[in-house]
Coordinates of C-alpha atoms in Angstrom, one line a residue:
M1 CA 14.4 -22.8 -1.3
T2 CA 14.0 -19.1 -1.7
R3 CA 13.8 -16.8 1.2
R4 CA 10.9 -14.4 1.3
K5 CA 11.6 -10.7 1.8
Y6 CA 9.9 -9.5 5.0
R7 CA 7.9 -6.3 4.8
S8 CA 6.5 -4.5 7.7
Q9 CA 2.8 -3.5 7.8
A10 CA 3.9 0.1 7.1
G11 CA 6.0 -1.2 4.1
I12 CA 2.9 -3.0 2.8
I13 CA 0.7 0.0 3.1
L14 CA 3.4 2.2 1.5
D15 CA 3.6 -0.3 -1.5
I16 CA -0.2 -0.3 -1.9
L17 CA -0.5 3.5 -1.8
E18 CA 2.5 3.9 -4.2
V19 CA 0.9 1.6 -6.7
L20 CA -2.5 3.4 -6.5
A21 CA -0.8 6.8 -6.8
R22 CA 1.3 5.8 -9.7
E23 CA -1.1 3.6 -11.7
G24 CA -4.5 5.0 -10.7
P25 CA -7.6 3.0 -9.7
Q26 CA -7.0 -0.8 -9.7
P27 CA -9.1 -3.9 -9.1
A28 CA -8.0 -6.0 -6.2
T29 CA -6.5 -8.8 -8.3
R30 CA -4.3 -6.4 -10.3
L31 CA -3.3 -4.6 -7.1
M32 CA -2.4 -8.0 -5.6
Y33 CA 0.1 -8.7 -8.3
T34 CA 1.6 -5.2 -8.5
A35 CA 1.9 -4.9 -4.7
N36 CA 3.2 -8.5 -4.6
L37 CA 0.8 -9.6 -1.8
P38 CA -1.4 -12.7 -1.3
Y39 CA -5.1 -12.0 -1.8
N40 CA -6.1 -12.5 1.8
R41 CA -3.4 -10.1 3.1
L42 CA -4.3 -7.5 0.4
R43 CA -8.0 -7.7 1.2
E44 CA -7.4 -7.3 5.0
T45 CA -5.1 -4.3 4.4
L46 CA -7.5 -2.7 1.8
L47 CA -10.4 -3.0 4.2
R48 CA -8.4 -1.2 6.9
L49 CA -7.2 1.5 4.4
V50 CA -10.8 2.1 3.3
D51 CA -12.0 2.3 7.0
E52 CA -9.2 4.9 7.7
G53 CA -10.1 6.9 4.6
L54 CA -6.8 6.5 2.8
V55 CA -8.3 4.4 -0.1
E56 CA -11.8 4.3 -1.4
E57 CA -13.6 1.6 -3.4
T58 CA -15.4 2.7 -6.6
E59 CA -18.7 1.4 -7.9
D60 CA -16.9 -0.9 -10.3
R61 CA -14.9 -2.4 -7.4
H62 CA -11.6 -0.7 -8.1
Y63 CA -9.6 0.9 -5.4
R64 CA -8.2 4.5 -5.6
I65 CA -6.1 6.6 -3.3
T66 CA -7.8 9.5 -1.6
E67 CA -6.3 12.9 -0.7
K68 CA -5.8 11.7 2.8
G69 CA -4.0 8.7 1.4
R70 CA -1.7 10.9 -0.7
E71 CA -0.8 12.8 2.5
A72 CA -0.1 9.5 4.3
L73 CA 2.0 8.4 1.3
R74 CA 4.1 11.6 1.7
V75 CA 4.6 10.9 5.4
L76 CA 5.5 7.2 4.9
R77 CA 8.0 8.1 2.2
D78 CA 9.7 10.6 4.5
A79 CA 9.7 8.0 7.4
R80 CA 11.2 5.4 5.1
R81 CA 14.0 7.8 4.0
V82 CA 14.8 8.7 7.6
L83 CA 14.8 5.0 8.8
E84 CA 16.9 3.8 5.9
T85 CA 19.4 6.6 6.5
L86 CA 19.8 5.2 10.0
G87 CA 20.2 1.7 8.7
Y88 CA 16.8 0.3 9.5
K89 CA 14.7 -1.7 7.0
F90 CA 11.2 -0.3 6.3

């Protein structure tokens, strides 16, 4: 039996934003595989990110990171560095 790696909500958001920043607009199914999330968890998180203005949905149902999302990504990366330096998992 394989153990699943736990990711915090912040870690999941960081992963989604990193994928969108690195690979550009993605349909939900592709994002599901690249961010390694089950569809229901991805959909719930994407809806929240869209509501918060960090991600937007395009007319062709792709998701892309916004400028606000890029700023959040910078903050989350900094937070991860600090926490990992202190020995915490992000």
